[in-house]
Amino acid sequence: MTSSTTSVTTVADRSLPHAEGAKHSWLEVRGSRLHIAEYGTGTPVLLLHGFPQHWFAWHPVAVRSAAGQRLICPDLRGFGWSEQTPRGYDIDGLADDMLALLDALGLDRVHLVGHDWGAHVGFRLCLRAPERFSGYLALNMAHPWARHRAILPNLWRQWYTAFIEYPVIGRAVLRRWPAFTRFLLRHQVADRSLWQPTNWRSSAPRPRPARMPDRPCSGSTWSGRSPRCCAASGASSG
């Protein structure tokens, strides 16, 4: 494992954004070199970012919450400053990455927080290895058992996923249409003052809180994403 608290150039050949209080390290996990940013010491908390984000999405939260906690903010495989690999972006694969990461860090049990697409990975983690997590907070993601009759009237809200879900099309859009990727980032921003179009690769938006459903028990208005997005995610970080 290598670590540094200063500006670092990684496999993506891009310098890390300045983040006061963050410590950076890289671990070889299941054939991929994952980047991890950590804040504070104490009770371990694993935070999983959404799409198309990376560890810095948690920075505004982490700098306010690090006291007494060890906040672990990895870049998921293929995102941010983690290594891109030909495969391994399915939900089970990303969940395996996080379990292996906890093993590599020597952590048997942690608190878990997931945002957006990372929250979907979080649900899978809790289903597969509930003994590894003391509690789970899912932000901006529908639970895995939403009723079809609640989802169907709101499918139109996911129109943009058609551009990124499918092989070839998703890769082309994410690589060749940067304005669309900037739109996806804006879709995630709660505080518009944090949005800087000229620096969108190195600065990430603040995670927004989960939106309340239109009616009780309907998670259909939350921003859920198909697992097929995984295939395109590795192309988005180059």
Short mmCIF file of C-alpha atoms in Angstrom, two decimals:
data_model
loop_
_atom_site.label_atom_id
_atom_site.label_comp_id
_atom_site.label_asym_id
_atom_site.label_seq_id
_atom_site.Cartn_x
_atom_site.Cartn_y
_atom_site.Cartn_z
CA MET A 1 0.00 0.00 0.00
CA THR A 2 1.25 3.47 -0.81
CA SER A 3 0.01 6.63 0.83
CA SER A 4 0.47 10.37 0.73
CA THR A 5 -1.18 13.52 2.06
CA THR A 6 0.00 15.75 -0.80
CA SER A 7 -0.88 16.09 -4.47
CA VAL A 8 -0.40 12.74 -6.18
CA THR A 9 -0.41 11.59 -9.78
CA THR A 10 -1.96 8.15 -10.18
CA VAL A 11 -2.79 5.62 -12.85
CA ALA A 12 -5.28 8.09 -14.33
CA ASP A 13 -2.41 10.59 -14.72
CA ARG A 14 -4.43 13.28 -12.97
CA SER A 15 -3.53 15.11 -9.78
CA LEU A 16 -5.82 14.67 -6.81
CA PRO A 17 -7.84 17.74 -5.79
CA HIS A 18 -6.73 19.41 -2.60
CA ALA A 19 -8.76 18.10 0.34
CA GLU A 20 -7.78 19.27 3.80
CA GLY A 21 -7.59 16.37 6.25
CA ALA A 22 -7.68 13.57 3.66
CA LYS A 23 -5.08 10.81 3.65
CA HIS A 24 -4.67 8.88 0.39
CA SER A 25 -3.67 5.29 -0.15
CA TRP A 26 -3.89 2.60 -2.82
CA LEU A 27 -4.59 -1.11 -2.29
CA GLU A 28 -4.48 -4.03 -4.69
CA VAL A 29 -7.94 -5.58 -4.38
CA ARG A 30 -9.17 -8.44 -6.56
CA GLY A 31 -6.88 -7.55 -9.44
CA SER A 32 -7.54 -3.81 -9.33
CA ARG A 33 -5.61 -0.95 -7.71
CA LEU A 34 -8.19 0.96 -5.67
CA HIS A 35 -7.73 4.48 -4.36
CA ILE A 36 -8.94 5.25 -0.82
CA ALA A 37 -9.27 8.63 0.90
CA GLU A 38 -9.60 8.60 4.69
CA TYR A 39 -10.56 11.24 7.23
CA GLY A 40 -10.16 11.13 11.00
CA THR A 41 -9.69 8.24 13.42
CA GLY A 42 -12.07 6.20 15.53
CA THR A 43 -15.18 4.23 14.59
CA PRO A 44 -14.80 3.05 10.96
CA VAL A 45 -17.41 4.20 8.46
CA LEU A 46 -17.34 3.09 4.81
CA LEU A 47 -18.82 5.64 2.37
CA LEU A 48 -19.69 4.63 -1.21
CA HIS A 49 -20.07 7.34 -3.86
CA GLY A 50 -22.60 7.47 -6.69
CA PHE A 51 -22.39 7.78 -10.49
CA PRO A 52 -20.59 9.54 -12.08
CA GLN A 53 -18.69 10.59 -8.95
CA HIS A 54 -15.64 9.63 -6.89
CA TRP A 55 -14.35 9.96 -3.31
CA PHE A 56 -14.37 13.78 -3.34
CA ALA A 57 -18.18 13.73 -3.38
CA TRP A 58 -17.95 13.02 0.35
CA HIS A 59 -15.45 15.79 1.18
CA PRO A 60 -17.98 18.45 2.29
CA VAL A 61 -19.54 15.86 4.61
CA ALA A 62 -16.29 14.27 5.76
CA VAL A 63 -14.64 17.47 6.95
CA ARG A 64 -17.64 18.08 9.22
CA SER A 65 -18.01 14.51 10.46
CA ALA A 66 -14.51 13.12 10.97
CA ALA A 67 -14.29 13.78 14.72
CA GLY A 68 -14.24 10.42 16.49
CA GLN A 69 -14.73 8.51 13.24
CA ARG A 70 -12.53 6.96 10.58
CA LEU A 71 -14.27 7.84 7.34
CA ILE A 72 -13.16 5.54 4.50
CA CYS A 73 -14.05 6.90 1.04
CA PRO A 74 -12.90 4.57 -1.74
CA ASP A 75 -13.09 5.19 -5.46
CA LEU A 76 -15.05 2.25 -6.82
CA ARG A 77 -13.37 0.19 -9.51
CA GLY A 78 -12.89 2.29 -12.65
CA PHE A 79 -13.95 5.56 -10.99
CA GLY A 80 -11.83 8.54 -10.01
CA TRP A 81 -8.28 7.47 -9.23
CA SER A 82 -8.91 3.73 -9.02
CA GLU A 83 -7.66 1.50 -11.80
CA GLN A 84 -9.85 0.68 -14.77
CA THR A 85 -10.13 -3.00 -15.61
CA PRO A 86 -11.78 -4.83 -18.53
CA ARG A 87 -14.50 -6.27 -16.27
CA GLY A 88 -15.74 -6.41 -12.68
CA TYR A 89 -18.29 -3.56 -12.74
CA ASP A 90 -21.39 -5.62 -11.99
CA ILE A 91 -23.01 -5.07 -8.60
CA ASP A 92 -21.80 -8.37 -7.19
CA GLY A 93 -18.27 -7.59 -8.37
CA LEU A 94 -18.25 -4.14 -6.75
CA ALA A 95 -19.64 -5.64 -3.54
CA ASP A 96 -16.85 -8.23 -3.61
CA ASP A 97 -14.35 -5.39 -4.02
CA MET A 98 -15.63 -3.65 -0.90
CA LEU A 99 -15.62 -6.82 1.21
CA ALA A 100 -12.07 -7.53 0.06
CA LEU A 101 -11.14 -3.92 0.85
CA LEU A 102 -12.42 -4.30 4.40
CA ASP A 103 -10.36 -7.49 4.73
CA ALA A 104 -7.26 -5.70 3.43
CA LEU A 105 -7.80 -2.89 5.94
CA GLY A 106 -8.26 -5.39 8.76
CA LEU A 107 -11.82 -4.27 9.51
CA ASP A 108 -14.33 -6.90 10.59
CA ARG A 109 -17.31 -4.59 11.06
CA VAL A 110 -18.05 -1.03 9.96
CA HIS A 111 -20.89 1.44 9.58
CA LEU A 112 -21.97 1.81 5.95
CA VAL A 113 -23.27 4.81 3.98
CA GLY A 114 -24.10 4.68 0.27
CA HIS A 115 -25.19 7.43 -2.10
CA ASP A 116 -27.02 6.98 -5.39
CA TRP A 117 -25.58 4.01 -7.32
CA GLY A 118 -23.19 3.32 -4.43
CA ALA A 119 -26.27 2.84 -2.27
CA HIS A 120 -27.34 0.00 -4.56
CA VAL A 121 -23.96 -1.63 -3.90
CA GLY A 122 -24.60 -0.99 -0.21
CA PHE A 123 -27.88 -2.90 -0.28
CA ARG A 124 -26.10 -5.85 -1.90
CA LEU A 125 -23.38 -5.75 0.74
CA CYS A 126 -25.92 -5.85 3.57
CA LEU A 127 -27.75 -8.77 1.97
CA ARG A 128 -24.57 -10.76 1.36
CA ALA A 129 -22.62 -10.07 4.55
CA PRO A 130 -24.86 -8.45 7.19
CA GLU A 131 -22.43 -9.39 9.95
CA ARG A 132 -19.87 -6.94 8.51
CA PHE A 133 -22.05 -3.84 9.01
CA SER A 134 -23.26 -2.20 12.21
CA GLY A 135 -25.79 -0.08 10.34
CA TYR A 136 -26.59 1.16 6.84
CA LEU A 137 -27.75 4.56 5.56
CA ALA A 138 -28.90 4.67 1.92
CA LEU A 139 -29.15 8.10 0.26
CA ASN A 140 -30.94 8.90 -3.00
CA MET A 141 -31.74 5.28 -3.85
CA ALA A 142 -34.92 3.22 -3.85
CA HIS A 143 -34.93 0.10 -1.71
CA PRO A 144 -34.54 -3.22 -3.59
CA TRP A 145 -38.19 -4.25 -3.17
CA ALA A 146 -40.07 -1.27 -4.59
CA ARG A 147 -43.50 -2.24 -5.95
CA HIS A 148 -43.81 -2.28 -9.73
CA ARG A 149 -46.98 -0.22 -9.64
CA ALA A 150 -45.03 2.49 -7.80
CA ILE A 151 -42.11 2.39 -10.23
CA LEU A 152 -43.87 2.31 -13.60
CA PRO A 153 -45.47 5.80 -13.46
CA ASN A 154 -42.05 7.28 -12.74
CA LEU A 155 -39.88 5.49 -15.29
CA TRP A 156 -39.77 8.66 -17.37
CA ARG A 157 -37.55 10.18 -14.68
CA GLN A 158 -34.80 7.77 -15.72
CA TRP A 159 -34.75 8.75 -19.40
CA TYR A 160 -31.09 9.72 -19.29
CA THR A 161 -29.99 6.21 -18.28
CA ALA A 162 -30.77 4.97 -21.80
CA PHE A 163 -27.68 6.86 -22.98
CA ILE A 164 -25.29 5.15 -20.57
CA GLU A 165 -26.69 1.66 -19.89
CA TYR A 166 -25.97 -0.08 -23.15
CA PRO A 167 -22.71 -1.50 -24.53
CA VAL A 168 -20.98 0.63 -27.18
CA ILE A 169 -23.57 3.44 -26.85
CA GLY A 170 -22.77 4.08 -23.19
CA ARG A 171 -19.03 4.09 -23.78
CA ALA A 172 -19.36 6.44 -26.75
CA VAL A 173 -21.59 8.88 -24.88
CA LEU A 174 -19.41 9.01 -21.77
CA ARG A 175 -16.19 9.39 -23.74
CA ARG A 176 -17.34 11.62 -26.60
CA TRP A 177 -20.10 13.73 -25.08
CA PRO A 178 -18.64 15.50 -22.02
CA ALA A 179 -21.60 17.89 -21.83
CA PHE A 180 -23.87 14.94 -21.04
CA THR A 181 -21.56 13.79 -18.25
CA ARG A 182 -21.59 17.32 -16.85
CA PHE A 183 -25.38 17.16 -16.94
CA LEU A 184 -25.28 13.96 -14.88
CA LEU A 185 -23.04 15.67 -12.35
CA ARG A 186 -25.39 18.64 -12.12
CA HIS A 187 -28.20 16.15 -11.58
CA GLN A 188 -26.41 15.09 -8.38
CA VAL A 189 -25.62 18.55 -6.99
CA ALA A 190 -27.61 19.90 -4.04
CA ASP A 191 -25.65 23.13 -3.60
CA ARG A 192 -25.35 24.75 -7.05
CA SER A 193 -22.55 27.01 -5.78
CA LEU A 194 -20.29 23.94 -5.74
CA TRP A 195 -20.77 23.38 -9.46
CA GLN A 196 -17.72 24.41 -11.48
CA PRO A 197 -18.03 23.32 -15.13
CA THR A 198 -14.40 24.18 -15.91
CA ASN A 199 -13.13 21.87 -13.19
CA TRP A 200 -15.71 19.07 -13.14
CA ARG A 201 -13.15 16.27 -13.39
CA SER A 202 -11.27 17.22 -10.23
CA SER A 203 -14.08 18.60 -8.08
CA ALA A 204 -17.11 16.54 -7.19
CA PRO A 205 -20.54 17.70 -6.06
CA ARG A 206 -21.93 17.44 -2.58
CA PRO A 207 -24.12 14.36 -2.13
CA ARG A 208 -27.73 15.47 -1.93
CA PRO A 209 -30.08 13.95 0.64
CA ALA A 210 -32.59 11.35 -0.43
CA ARG A 211 -35.68 12.89 -1.96
CA MET A 212 -38.97 12.10 -0.32
CA PRO A 213 -41.30 9.95 -2.41
CA ASP A 214 -44.49 11.38 -3.91
CA ARG A 215 -46.53 9.17 -1.60
CA PRO A 216 -45.81 6.86 1.36
CA CYS A 217 -43.92 3.64 0.59
CA SER A 218 -43.12 4.73 -2.97
CA GLY A 219 -39.39 4.82 -3.58
CA SER A 220 -39.97 5.22 -7.28
CA THR A 221 -39.06 8.91 -7.38
CA TRP A 222 -35.56 8.21 -6.11
CA SER A 223 -32.73 8.02 -8.55
CA GLY A 224 -32.29 4.27 -8.96
CA ARG A 225 -30.06 2.93 -11.72
CA SER A 226 -29.96 -0.36 -13.53
CA PRO A 227 -26.97 -2.62 -12.77
CA ARG A 228 -26.26 -2.47 -16.49
CA CYS A 229 -24.75 0.97 -15.86
CA CYS A 230 -21.75 -0.88 -14.42
CA ALA A 231 -20.52 -1.86 -17.86
CA ALA A 232 -20.21 1.77 -18.89
CA SER A 233 -18.80 3.12 -15.62
CA GLY A 234 -15.24 2.10 -16.31
CA ALA A 235 -15.20 4.19 -19.45
CA SER A 236 -16.34 7.30 -17.66
CA SER A 237 -13.17 7.89 -15.69
CA GLY A 238 -10.58 8.03 -18.42
#
